[in-house]
mmCIF file of C-alpha atoms in Angstrom:
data_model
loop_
_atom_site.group_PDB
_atom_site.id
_atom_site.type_symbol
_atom_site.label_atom_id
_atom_site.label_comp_id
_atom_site.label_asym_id
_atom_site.label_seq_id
_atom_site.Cartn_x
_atom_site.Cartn_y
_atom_site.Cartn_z
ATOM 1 C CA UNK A 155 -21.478 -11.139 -32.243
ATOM 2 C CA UNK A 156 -19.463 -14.169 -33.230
ATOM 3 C CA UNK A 157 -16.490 -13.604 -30.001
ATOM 4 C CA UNK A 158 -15.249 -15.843 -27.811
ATOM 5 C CA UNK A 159 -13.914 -13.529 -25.089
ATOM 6 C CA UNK A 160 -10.448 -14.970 -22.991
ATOM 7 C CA UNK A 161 -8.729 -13.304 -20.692
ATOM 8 C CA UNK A 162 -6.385 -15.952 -19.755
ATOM 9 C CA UNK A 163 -3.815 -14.683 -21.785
ATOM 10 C CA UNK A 164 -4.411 -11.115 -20.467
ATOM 11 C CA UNK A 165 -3.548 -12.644 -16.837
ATOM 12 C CA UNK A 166 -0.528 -14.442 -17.734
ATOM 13 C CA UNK A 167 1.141 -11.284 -17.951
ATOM 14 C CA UNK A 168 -0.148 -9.196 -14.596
ATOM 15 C CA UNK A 169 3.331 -8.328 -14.140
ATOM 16 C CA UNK A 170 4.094 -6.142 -17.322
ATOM 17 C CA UNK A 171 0.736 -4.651 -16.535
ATOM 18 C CA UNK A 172 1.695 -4.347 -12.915
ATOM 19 C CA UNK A 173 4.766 -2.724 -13.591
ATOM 20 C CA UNK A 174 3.144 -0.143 -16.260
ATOM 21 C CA UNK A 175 0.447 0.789 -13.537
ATOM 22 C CA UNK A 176 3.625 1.888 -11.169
ATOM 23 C CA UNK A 177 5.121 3.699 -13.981
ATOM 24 C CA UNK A 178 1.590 5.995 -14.278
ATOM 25 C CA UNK A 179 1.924 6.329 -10.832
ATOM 26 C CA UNK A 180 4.965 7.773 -10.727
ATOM 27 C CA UNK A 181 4.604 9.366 -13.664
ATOM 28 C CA UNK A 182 1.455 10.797 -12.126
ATOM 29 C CA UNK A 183 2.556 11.966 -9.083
ATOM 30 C CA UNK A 184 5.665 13.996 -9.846
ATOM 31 C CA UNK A 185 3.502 15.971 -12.869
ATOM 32 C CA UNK A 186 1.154 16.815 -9.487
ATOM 33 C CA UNK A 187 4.232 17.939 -7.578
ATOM 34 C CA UNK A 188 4.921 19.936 -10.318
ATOM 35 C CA UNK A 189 1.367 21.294 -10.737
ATOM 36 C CA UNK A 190 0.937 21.914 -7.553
ATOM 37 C CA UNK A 191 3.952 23.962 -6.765
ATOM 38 C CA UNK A 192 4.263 25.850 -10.139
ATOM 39 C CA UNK A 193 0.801 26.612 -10.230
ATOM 40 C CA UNK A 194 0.590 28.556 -7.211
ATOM 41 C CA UNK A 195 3.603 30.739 -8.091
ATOM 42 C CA UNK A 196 1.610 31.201 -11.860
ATOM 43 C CA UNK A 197 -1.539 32.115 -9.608
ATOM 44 C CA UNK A 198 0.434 35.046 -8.062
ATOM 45 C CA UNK A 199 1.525 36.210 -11.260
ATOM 46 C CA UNK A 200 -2.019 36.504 -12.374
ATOM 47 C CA UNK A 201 -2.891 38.368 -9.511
ATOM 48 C CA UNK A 202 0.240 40.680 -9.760
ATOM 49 C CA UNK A 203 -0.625 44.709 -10.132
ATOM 50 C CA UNK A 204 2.771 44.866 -12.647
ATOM 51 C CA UNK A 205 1.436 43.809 -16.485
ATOM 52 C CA UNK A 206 4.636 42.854 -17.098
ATOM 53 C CA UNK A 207 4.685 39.158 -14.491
ATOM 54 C CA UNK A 208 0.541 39.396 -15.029
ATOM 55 C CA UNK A 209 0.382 38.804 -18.969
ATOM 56 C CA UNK A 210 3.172 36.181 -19.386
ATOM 57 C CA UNK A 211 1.508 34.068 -16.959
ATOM 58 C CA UNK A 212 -1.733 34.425 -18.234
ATOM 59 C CA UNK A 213 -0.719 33.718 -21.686
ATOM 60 C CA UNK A 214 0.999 30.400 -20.527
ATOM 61 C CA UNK A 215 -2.169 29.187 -18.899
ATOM 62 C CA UNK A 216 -4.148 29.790 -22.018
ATOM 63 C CA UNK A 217 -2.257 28.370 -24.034
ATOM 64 C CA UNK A 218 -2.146 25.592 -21.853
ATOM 65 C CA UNK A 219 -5.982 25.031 -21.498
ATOM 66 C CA UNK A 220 -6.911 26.234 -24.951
ATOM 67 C CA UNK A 221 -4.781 23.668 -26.793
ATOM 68 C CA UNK A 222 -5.136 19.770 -26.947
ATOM 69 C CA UNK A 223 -3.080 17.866 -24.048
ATOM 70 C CA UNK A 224 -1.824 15.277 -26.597
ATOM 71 C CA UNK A 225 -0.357 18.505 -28.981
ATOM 72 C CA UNK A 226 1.164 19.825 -26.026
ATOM 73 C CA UNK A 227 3.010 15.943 -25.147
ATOM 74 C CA UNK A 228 4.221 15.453 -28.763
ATOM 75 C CA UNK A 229 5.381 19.192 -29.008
ATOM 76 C CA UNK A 230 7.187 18.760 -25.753
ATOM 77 C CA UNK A 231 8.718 15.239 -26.482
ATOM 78 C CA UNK A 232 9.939 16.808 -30.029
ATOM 79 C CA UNK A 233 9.902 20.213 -30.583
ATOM 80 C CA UNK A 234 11.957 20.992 -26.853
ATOM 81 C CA UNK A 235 14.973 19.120 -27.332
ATOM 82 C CA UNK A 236 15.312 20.529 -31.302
ATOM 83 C CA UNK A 237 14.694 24.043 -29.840
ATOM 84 C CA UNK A 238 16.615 24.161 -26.736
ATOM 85 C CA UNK A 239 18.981 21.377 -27.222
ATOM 86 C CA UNK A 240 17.636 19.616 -24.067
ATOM 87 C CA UNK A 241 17.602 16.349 -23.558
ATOM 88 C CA UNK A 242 15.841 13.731 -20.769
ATOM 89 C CA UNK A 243 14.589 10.756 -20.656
ATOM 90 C CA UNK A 244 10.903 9.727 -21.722
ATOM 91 C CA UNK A 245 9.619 9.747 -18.199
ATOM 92 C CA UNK A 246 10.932 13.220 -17.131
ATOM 93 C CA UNK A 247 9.410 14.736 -20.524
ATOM 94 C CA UNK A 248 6.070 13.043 -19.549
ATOM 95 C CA UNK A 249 6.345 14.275 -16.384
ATOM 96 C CA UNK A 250 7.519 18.205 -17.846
ATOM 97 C CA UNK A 251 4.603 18.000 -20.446
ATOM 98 C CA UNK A 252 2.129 16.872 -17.769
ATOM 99 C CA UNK A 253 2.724 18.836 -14.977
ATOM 100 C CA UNK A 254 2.919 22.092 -17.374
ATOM 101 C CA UNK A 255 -0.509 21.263 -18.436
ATOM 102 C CA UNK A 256 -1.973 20.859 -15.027
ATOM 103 C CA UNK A 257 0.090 23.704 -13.567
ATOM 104 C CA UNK A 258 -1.978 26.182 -15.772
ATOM 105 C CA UNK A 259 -5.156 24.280 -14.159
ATOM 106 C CA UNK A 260 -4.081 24.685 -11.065
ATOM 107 C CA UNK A 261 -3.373 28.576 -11.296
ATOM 108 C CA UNK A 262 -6.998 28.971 -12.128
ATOM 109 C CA UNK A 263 -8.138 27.124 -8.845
ATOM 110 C CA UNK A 264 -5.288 28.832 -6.902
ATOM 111 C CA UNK A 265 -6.647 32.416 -8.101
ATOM 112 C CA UNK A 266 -9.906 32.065 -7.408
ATOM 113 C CA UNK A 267 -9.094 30.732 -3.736
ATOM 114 C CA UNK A 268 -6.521 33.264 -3.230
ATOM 115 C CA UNK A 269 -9.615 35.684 -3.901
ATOM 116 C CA UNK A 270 -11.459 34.549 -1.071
ATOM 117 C CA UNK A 271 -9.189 35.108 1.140
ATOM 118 C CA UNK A 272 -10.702 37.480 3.783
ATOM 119 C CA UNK A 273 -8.740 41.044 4.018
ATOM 120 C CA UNK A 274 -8.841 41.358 7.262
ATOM 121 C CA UNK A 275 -6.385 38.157 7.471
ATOM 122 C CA UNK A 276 -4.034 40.023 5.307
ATOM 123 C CA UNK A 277 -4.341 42.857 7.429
ATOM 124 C CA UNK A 278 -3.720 41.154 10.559
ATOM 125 C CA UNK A 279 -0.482 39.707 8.975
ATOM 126 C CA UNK A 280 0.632 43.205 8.186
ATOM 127 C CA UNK A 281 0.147 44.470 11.876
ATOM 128 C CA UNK A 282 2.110 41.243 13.150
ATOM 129 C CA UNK A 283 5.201 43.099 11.086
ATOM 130 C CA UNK A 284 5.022 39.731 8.246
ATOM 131 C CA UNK A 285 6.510 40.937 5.021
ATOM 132 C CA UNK A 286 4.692 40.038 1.744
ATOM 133 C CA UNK A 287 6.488 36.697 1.703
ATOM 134 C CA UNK A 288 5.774 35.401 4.896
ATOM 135 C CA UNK A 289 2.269 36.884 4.324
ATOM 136 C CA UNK A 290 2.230 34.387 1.416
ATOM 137 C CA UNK A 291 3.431 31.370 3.160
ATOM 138 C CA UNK A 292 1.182 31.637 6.295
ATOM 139 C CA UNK A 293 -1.555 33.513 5.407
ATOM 140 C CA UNK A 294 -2.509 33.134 1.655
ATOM 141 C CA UNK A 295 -0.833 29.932 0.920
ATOM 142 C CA UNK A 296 -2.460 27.650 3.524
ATOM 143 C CA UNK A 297 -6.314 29.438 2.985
ATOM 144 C CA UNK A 298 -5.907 29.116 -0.840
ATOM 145 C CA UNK A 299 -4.939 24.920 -0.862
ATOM 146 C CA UNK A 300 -7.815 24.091 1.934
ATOM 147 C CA UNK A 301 -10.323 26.102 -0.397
ATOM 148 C CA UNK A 302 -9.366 24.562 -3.379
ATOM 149 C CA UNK A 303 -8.455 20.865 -2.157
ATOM 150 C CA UNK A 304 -11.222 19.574 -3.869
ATOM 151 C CA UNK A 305 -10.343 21.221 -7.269
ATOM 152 C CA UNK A 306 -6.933 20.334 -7.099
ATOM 153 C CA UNK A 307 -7.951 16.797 -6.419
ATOM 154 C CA UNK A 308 -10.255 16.770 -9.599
ATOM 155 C CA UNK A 309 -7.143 18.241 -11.755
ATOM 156 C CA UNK A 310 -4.895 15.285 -10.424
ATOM 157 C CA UNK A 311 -7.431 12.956 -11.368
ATOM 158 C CA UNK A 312 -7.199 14.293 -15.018
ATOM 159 C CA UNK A 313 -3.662 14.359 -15.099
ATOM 160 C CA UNK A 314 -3.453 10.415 -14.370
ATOM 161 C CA UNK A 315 -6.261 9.719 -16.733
ATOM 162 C CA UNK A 316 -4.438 11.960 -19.119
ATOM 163 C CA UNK A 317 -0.996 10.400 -18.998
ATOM 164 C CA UNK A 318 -1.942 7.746 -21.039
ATOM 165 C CA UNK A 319 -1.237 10.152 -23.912
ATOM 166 C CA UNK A 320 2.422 9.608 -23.445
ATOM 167 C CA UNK A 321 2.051 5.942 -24.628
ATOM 168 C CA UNK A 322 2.446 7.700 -27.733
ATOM 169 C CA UNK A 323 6.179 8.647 -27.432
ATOM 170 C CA UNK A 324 6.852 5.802 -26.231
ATOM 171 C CA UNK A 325 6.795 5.818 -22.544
ATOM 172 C CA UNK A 326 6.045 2.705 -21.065
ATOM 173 C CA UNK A 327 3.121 3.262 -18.919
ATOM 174 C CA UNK A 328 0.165 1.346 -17.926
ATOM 175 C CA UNK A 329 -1.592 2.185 -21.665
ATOM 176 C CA UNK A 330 1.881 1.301 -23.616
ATOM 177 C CA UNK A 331 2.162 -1.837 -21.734
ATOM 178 C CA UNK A 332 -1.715 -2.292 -23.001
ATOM 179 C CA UNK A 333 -1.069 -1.360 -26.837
ATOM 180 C CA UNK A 334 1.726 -4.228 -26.867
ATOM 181 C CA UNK A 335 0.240 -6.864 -24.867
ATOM 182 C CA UNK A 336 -2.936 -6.330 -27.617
ATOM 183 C CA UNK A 337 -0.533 -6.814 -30.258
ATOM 184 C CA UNK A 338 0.962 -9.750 -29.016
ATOM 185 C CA UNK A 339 -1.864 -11.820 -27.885
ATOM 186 C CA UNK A 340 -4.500 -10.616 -30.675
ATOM 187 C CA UNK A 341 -6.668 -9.971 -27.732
ATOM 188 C CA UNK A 342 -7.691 -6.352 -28.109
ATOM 189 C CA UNK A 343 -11.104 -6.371 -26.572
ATOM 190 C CA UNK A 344 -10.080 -7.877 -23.783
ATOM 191 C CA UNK A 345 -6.837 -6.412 -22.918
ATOM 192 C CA UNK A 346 -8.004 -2.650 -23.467
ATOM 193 C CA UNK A 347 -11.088 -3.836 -20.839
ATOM 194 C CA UNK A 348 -8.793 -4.797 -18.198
ATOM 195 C CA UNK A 349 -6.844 -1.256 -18.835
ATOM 196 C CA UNK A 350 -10.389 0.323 -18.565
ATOM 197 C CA UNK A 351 -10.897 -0.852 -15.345
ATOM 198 C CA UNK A 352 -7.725 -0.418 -13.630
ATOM 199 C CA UNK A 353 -8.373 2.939 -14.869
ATOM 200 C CA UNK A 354 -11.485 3.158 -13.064
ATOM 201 C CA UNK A 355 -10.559 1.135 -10.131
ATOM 202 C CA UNK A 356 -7.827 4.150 -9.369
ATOM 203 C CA UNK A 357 -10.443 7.143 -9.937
ATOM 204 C CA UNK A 358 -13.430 5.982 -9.088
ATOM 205 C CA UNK A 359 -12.232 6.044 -5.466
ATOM 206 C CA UNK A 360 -10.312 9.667 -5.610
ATOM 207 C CA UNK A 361 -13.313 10.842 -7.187
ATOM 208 C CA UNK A 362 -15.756 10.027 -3.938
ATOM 209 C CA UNK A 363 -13.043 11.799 -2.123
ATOM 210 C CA UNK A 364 -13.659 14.493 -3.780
ATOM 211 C CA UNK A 365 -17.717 14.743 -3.580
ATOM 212 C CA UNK A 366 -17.021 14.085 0.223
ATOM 213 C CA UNK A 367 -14.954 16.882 1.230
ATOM 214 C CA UNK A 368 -17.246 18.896 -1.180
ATOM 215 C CA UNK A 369 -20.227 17.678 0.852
ATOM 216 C CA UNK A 370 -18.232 18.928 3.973
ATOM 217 C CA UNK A 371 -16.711 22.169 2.787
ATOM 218 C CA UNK A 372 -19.798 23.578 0.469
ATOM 219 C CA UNK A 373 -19.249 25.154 -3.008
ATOM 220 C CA UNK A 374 -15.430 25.546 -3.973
ATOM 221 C CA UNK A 375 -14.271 28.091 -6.395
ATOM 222 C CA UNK A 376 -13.756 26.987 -10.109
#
């Protein structure tokens, strides 16, 4: 292979790339708040007894899992504002399309822990005179996020490896910032490397978190 490899001009600008890696971040962590919240109220709906809140949800989480993330970005980013006439900036669309995605993964994990939770705790809310929302909020709510911690975790993961896809429209995230510091230096190899690795360097690390608290909590519900 006839390459001279030089990063050099890849660390002349650390800033740009600095600045795209807080933008994922961001961009990362309000899709989980989003996820996070959403999908527990979509993991109810699933579980409801009434067809009518069960089916809506359950179609929105299939279609969410069953169709490519990067269909579901671009769809969001231009189909949404034609449709609805509603209009926000790059980073709040990335965030919408993102946390929408990982909402629907998130139901799944919420379900399945909200089906472990013992009856007898439900019961014991029920003679303590809770009513089904405060059931919810101390009882179900707190047993279904320590059972599926780990899950969740894993799902957050994806959804910051995933948000590179919104380079594509144009949001200037750690992968954007990548695409136009290749262009501009004619250093491909070596600036997609670098992205690689900061990549890694921010999983690798959530990801051991995740085998340990497996290791200390046994098999979680997928």
């Amino acid at each position: 292979m006839d390459y001279s490899f030089d990063f050099h001009a890849i660390s002349q600008h650390g800033a740009p790339l600095l600045k795209g890696l807080v933008t994922t971040v961001q961009l990362t962590l309000a899709a989980n708040v989003v996820g996070l919240t959403l999908g527990f109220g979509i993991a109810l709906l699933l579980l409801s007894r009434w067809a009518a809140l069960r089916t809506p949800a359950m179609l929105f989480v299939e279609f969410f899992r069953c169709t490519p993330a990067i269909v579901q970005v671009i769809w969001i980013f231009y189909c949404v504002p034609i449709l609805f006439d509603v209009y926000f900036d790059a980073l709040t669309m990335g965030v919408l399309a993102l946390g929408l995605n990982l909402a629907a993964f998130n139901a799944e994990a919420y379900r399945a822990a909200i089906q472990t939770v013992p009856r007898e705790q439900l019961d014991a809310g029920i003679a303590l005179g809770l009513n089904p929302l405060q059931r919810i909020l101390h009882i179900v709510l707190p047993s279904a996020v320590r059972t599926s911690i780990p899950v969740l975790i894993t799902n957050g993961i994806g959804t910051f490896q995933q948000s590179a896809l919104v380079a594509l429209v144009a949001v200037e995230d750690l992968m954007y910032v990548g695409k136009s510091l290749a262009t501009e230096t004619y250093r491909p190899i070596e600036t997609f490397t670098v992205i690689a690795l900061v990549y890694f360097a921010v999983s690798f690390p959530v990801s051991q978190l995740v085998e340990y608290l497996q290791r200390r909590r046994g098999p979680v519900a997928h």
